[in-house]
Amino acid sequence: MKTNDVIFQTVAKVVFFMIIFFAIHLFFAGHYYPGGGFVGGLLTAGAIVLLLLAFDIKTVQHGFPLDFKWLIGIGLLFSAGTATGSLIFNVPFFTHAYNYFHLPLFGKTSLHTAMLFDLGVYFVVIGVTMTIIQTIGESE
Amino acid sequence: MIEAVLQISLVVLAAAMIGLVYRLVKGPTVPDRVVALDAMGVNLVSITAVLSMLLDTSNYLEVILLIGILAFIGTVAFAKFLEKGEVVEYDRDQ
């Protein structure tokens, strides 16, 4: 019997973007408010899991044509690169730098290298979660 | 005044939670338990909202949205498992 879940698929398409935007908000607000790379990454993975539930692994792989295992490596590269980048400027390992910039749309903004480290955490969390779920889902 | 109202509503929400736990334990079928769990998630959202008013902080507002999203995804996963027998399929056209 072939079930027709058109309501769930339509709702998933709309709610997916809400979850993604909320995850990005949590990721960027992490420096001043609750949130950060870990929760943002988990929620982004949750949005992709919602698409996996509504559709199937094949369709989601068509929509996100990247191997999530690569995302783990890219994230680790970001985190380790931020940590070792401080050695170039002759300061101890993991020293972060920040400054205030006047960006055209945002006004006075504080840009911090800790955010690059957080971006690495974000990528690793998405990669690990999606790899686990896809590996379990694919096995017959 | 507002504090007393919030405490009373917290007690009422906790009583509702106890009723849902009764349905979760007693529920004769699995869908009963799933619906009870979903309602517990919604109840948890309201408890968090009342608690954040009592503690006079806005730091719990992210938690409210997070619980709502997680309760939705969890309920949907359970429903799909009950309907089709597997949660994540490889190819739904097969």
Coordinates of C-alpha atoms in Angstrom, one line a residue:
Chain A
M1 CA 0.0 0.0 0.0
K2 CA 1.4 3.4 -1.0
T3 CA 0.6 6.1 1.5
N4 CA 0.1 9.7 0.4
D5 CA 1.6 12.1 2.9
V6 CA 1.1 15.4 1.0
I7 CA 0.2 17.3 4.2
F8 CA 3.4 16.2 6.0
Q9 CA 5.6 16.9 2.9
T10 CA 4.2 20.4 2.4
V11 CA 4.5 21.2 6.2
A12 CA 8.1 19.9 6.2
K13 CA 9.0 22.1 3.2
V14 CA 7.8 25.2 5.1
V15 CA 9.0 24.3 8.6
F16 CA 12.5 23.3 7.2
F17 CA 13.3 27.0 6.5
M18 CA 12.0 28.1 9.9
I19 CA 14.3 25.6 11.7
I20 CA 17.2 26.5 9.5
F21 CA 16.8 30.3 10.2
F22 CA 16.4 29.6 13.9
A23 CA 19.5 27.5 13.9
I24 CA 21.5 30.3 12.1
H25 CA 20.1 32.8 14.6
L26 CA 21.3 30.6 17.5
F27 CA 24.7 30.2 15.9
F28 CA 25.3 33.9 15.4
A29 CA 23.8 34.9 18.7
G30 CA 26.0 32.5 20.6
H31 CA 28.5 35.1 21.6
Y32 CA 26.1 37.3 23.6
Y33 CA 23.0 35.1 24.2
P34 CA 22.3 31.4 24.8
G35 CA 23.2 29.3 21.8
G36 CA 26.3 28.7 19.8
G37 CA 27.8 26.2 17.4
F38 CA 26.7 23.0 19.1
V39 CA 22.9 23.8 19.4
G40 CA 22.9 25.5 16.0
G41 CA 24.5 22.4 14.4
L42 CA 22.2 20.0 16.1
L43 CA 19.1 22.1 15.0
T44 CA 20.4 22.3 11.4
A45 CA 20.8 18.5 11.5
G46 CA 17.3 18.3 12.9
A47 CA 15.9 20.3 10.0
I48 CA 17.6 17.9 7.5
V49 CA 16.3 14.9 9.6
L50 CA 12.8 16.4 9.1
L51 CA 13.4 16.3 5.3
L52 CA 14.6 12.7 5.7
L53 CA 11.4 11.8 7.5
A54 CA 9.2 13.5 4.9
F55 CA 11.0 12.3 1.8
D56 CA 13.8 9.7 1.7
I57 CA 17.6 9.5 1.8
K58 CA 17.9 9.5 -2.0
T59 CA 15.9 12.7 -2.4
V60 CA 17.8 14.5 0.4
Q61 CA 21.1 13.4 -1.1
H62 CA 19.9 14.9 -4.4
G63 CA 19.1 18.2 -2.6
F64 CA 22.3 18.3 -0.5
P65 CA 24.9 16.8 -2.9
L66 CA 27.7 16.6 -0.4
D67 CA 29.2 13.8 1.6
F68 CA 28.6 14.7 5.3
K69 CA 31.8 13.0 6.3
W70 CA 33.7 15.8 4.4
L71 CA 31.9 18.3 6.7
I72 CA 33.5 16.7 9.8
G73 CA 37.0 17.2 8.2
I74 CA 36.2 20.8 7.1
G75 CA 35.0 21.7 10.6
L76 CA 38.0 20.2 12.3
L77 CA 40.2 22.1 9.8
F78 CA 38.4 25.4 10.7
S79 CA 38.8 24.8 14.5
A80 CA 42.5 23.7 14.3
G81 CA 43.3 26.4 11.8
T82 CA 41.9 29.1 14.1
A83 CA 43.9 27.7 17.0
T84 CA 47.2 27.4 15.1
G85 CA 46.6 30.7 13.2
S86 CA 47.5 32.6 16.4
L87 CA 51.0 31.1 16.3
I88 CA 51.7 33.1 13.1
F89 CA 51.3 36.3 15.1
N90 CA 53.7 35.2 17.8
V91 CA 51.1 34.8 20.5
P92 CA 50.2 31.6 22.5
F93 CA 48.2 28.8 20.9
F94 CA 44.4 29.5 20.9
T95 CA 44.8 33.3 21.4
H96 CA 41.7 35.0 19.9
A97 CA 41.6 38.4 18.4
Y98 CA 38.7 40.8 17.9
N99 CA 38.0 44.3 16.7
Y100 CA 35.1 46.6 15.9
F101 CA 34.2 47.2 12.3
H102 CA 31.7 49.5 10.6
L103 CA 29.8 47.2 8.2
P104 CA 27.5 48.8 5.6
L105 CA 24.3 47.1 6.7
F106 CA 24.9 46.1 10.3
G107 CA 26.6 49.3 11.6
K108 CA 29.1 48.9 14.4
T109 CA 29.9 45.2 14.6
S110 CA 32.4 43.2 16.7
L111 CA 34.1 40.5 14.6
H112 CA 35.8 37.9 16.7
T113 CA 38.0 34.9 15.6
A114 CA 36.2 32.7 18.2
M115 CA 33.4 32.7 15.7
L116 CA 35.6 30.8 13.2
F117 CA 36.2 28.2 15.9
D118 CA 32.4 28.0 16.5
L119 CA 31.9 27.6 12.7
G120 CA 34.2 24.5 12.9
V121 CA 32.1 23.1 15.8
Y122 CA 28.9 23.8 13.8
F123 CA 30.2 21.9 10.8
V124 CA 31.5 18.9 12.9
V125 CA 28.2 18.6 14.7
I126 CA 26.2 18.6 11.5
G127 CA 28.6 16.1 9.9
V128 CA 28.6 13.7 12.8
T129 CA 24.8 13.7 13.3
M130 CA 24.0 13.3 9.6
T131 CA 26.6 10.6 9.2
I132 CA 25.1 8.6 12.1
I133 CA 21.5 9.0 10.9
Q134 CA 22.3 8.2 7.2
T135 CA 24.4 5.2 8.1
I136 CA 21.7 3.8 10.3
G137 CA 18.9 4.6 7.7
E138 CA 20.7 3.0 4.8
S139 CA 21.3 -0.4 6.3
E140 CA 18.7 -3.0 5.3
Chain B
M1 CA 0.1 39.7 42.6
I2 CA 1.5 38.5 39.2
E3 CA 3.8 36.2 41.1
A4 CA 0.9 34.4 42.8
V5 CA -0.9 34.1 39.5
L6 CA 2.2 32.6 37.9
Q7 CA 2.7 30.1 40.8
I8 CA -0.9 29.0 40.6
S9 CA -0.7 28.5 36.8
L10 CA 2.5 26.5 37.4
V11 CA 0.7 24.2 39.8
V12 CA -2.2 23.8 37.3
L13 CA 0.3 22.9 34.6
A14 CA 2.1 20.4 36.8
A15 CA -1.3 18.8 37.6
A16 CA -2.0 18.5 33.8
M17 CA 1.5 17.0 33.4
I18 CA 0.5 14.3 36.0
G19 CA -2.6 13.5 34.0
L20 CA -0.5 13.1 30.9
V21 CA 1.9 10.8 32.8
Y22 CA -1.1 8.7 33.8
R23 CA -2.1 8.4 30.2
L24 CA 1.5 7.6 29.2
V25 CA 1.7 4.8 31.7
K26 CA -1.8 3.4 31.4
G27 CA -2.5 4.1 27.7
P28 CA -3.7 0.8 26.2
T29 CA -2.3 1.4 22.7
V30 CA 1.0 2.9 21.4
P31 CA -0.7 5.9 19.7
D32 CA -2.2 6.9 23.1
R33 CA 1.3 7.1 24.5
V34 CA 2.6 9.1 21.5
V35 CA -0.1 11.7 21.8
A36 CA 0.5 11.9 25.5
L37 CA 4.2 12.5 24.9
D38 CA 3.4 15.2 22.3
A39 CA 1.0 17.0 24.7
M40 CA 3.8 16.7 27.4
G41 CA 6.1 18.6 25.0
V42 CA 3.5 21.4 24.6
N43 CA 3.0 21.4 28.4
L44 CA 6.7 21.7 28.9
V45 CA 6.7 24.7 26.6
S46 CA 4.2 26.5 28.7
I47 CA 5.9 25.5 31.9
T48 CA 9.2 27.0 30.6
A49 CA 7.4 30.2 29.6
V50 CA 5.8 30.6 33.0
L51 CA 9.1 29.8 34.7
S52 CA 11.0 32.4 32.6
M53 CA 8.4 35.0 33.7
L54 CA 8.8 34.0 37.3
L55 CA 12.6 34.2 37.1
D56 CA 12.3 37.5 35.2
T57 CA 14.7 36.5 32.4
S58 CA 14.4 36.2 28.6
N59 CA 17.1 33.7 28.2
Y60 CA 14.7 30.7 28.1
L61 CA 12.8 31.9 25.0
E62 CA 15.1 29.9 22.7
V63 CA 14.4 26.8 24.8
I64 CA 10.6 27.3 24.1
L65 CA 11.1 27.2 20.4
L66 CA 13.6 24.4 20.6
I67 CA 11.2 22.2 22.6
G68 CA 8.4 22.9 20.1
I69 CA 10.6 21.9 17.2
L70 CA 11.9 18.7 18.9
A71 CA 8.5 17.6 20.0
F72 CA 7.2 18.0 16.4
I73 CA 10.1 16.0 14.9
G74 CA 9.8 13.3 17.6
T75 CA 6.1 12.9 17.2
V76 CA 6.4 12.8 13.4
A77 CA 9.2 10.1 13.6
F78 CA 7.0 8.0 16.0
A79 CA 4.0 8.4 13.7
K80 CA 6.0 7.3 10.7
F81 CA 7.4 4.3 12.5
L82 CA 3.9 3.2 13.5
E83 CA 2.6 3.8 10.0
K84 CA 5.4 2.3 7.8
G85 CA 7.5 0.3 10.1
E86 CA 10.7 2.2 9.3
V87 CA 11.7 5.8 10.2
V88 CA 14.1 6.7 7.4
E89 CA 13.6 5.0 4.1
Y90 CA 16.2 4.8 1.4
D91 CA 13.9 5.1 -1.7
R92 CA 10.2 5.7 -1.1
D93 CA 9.2 4.8 -4.7
Q94 CA 10.2 1.2 -4.3

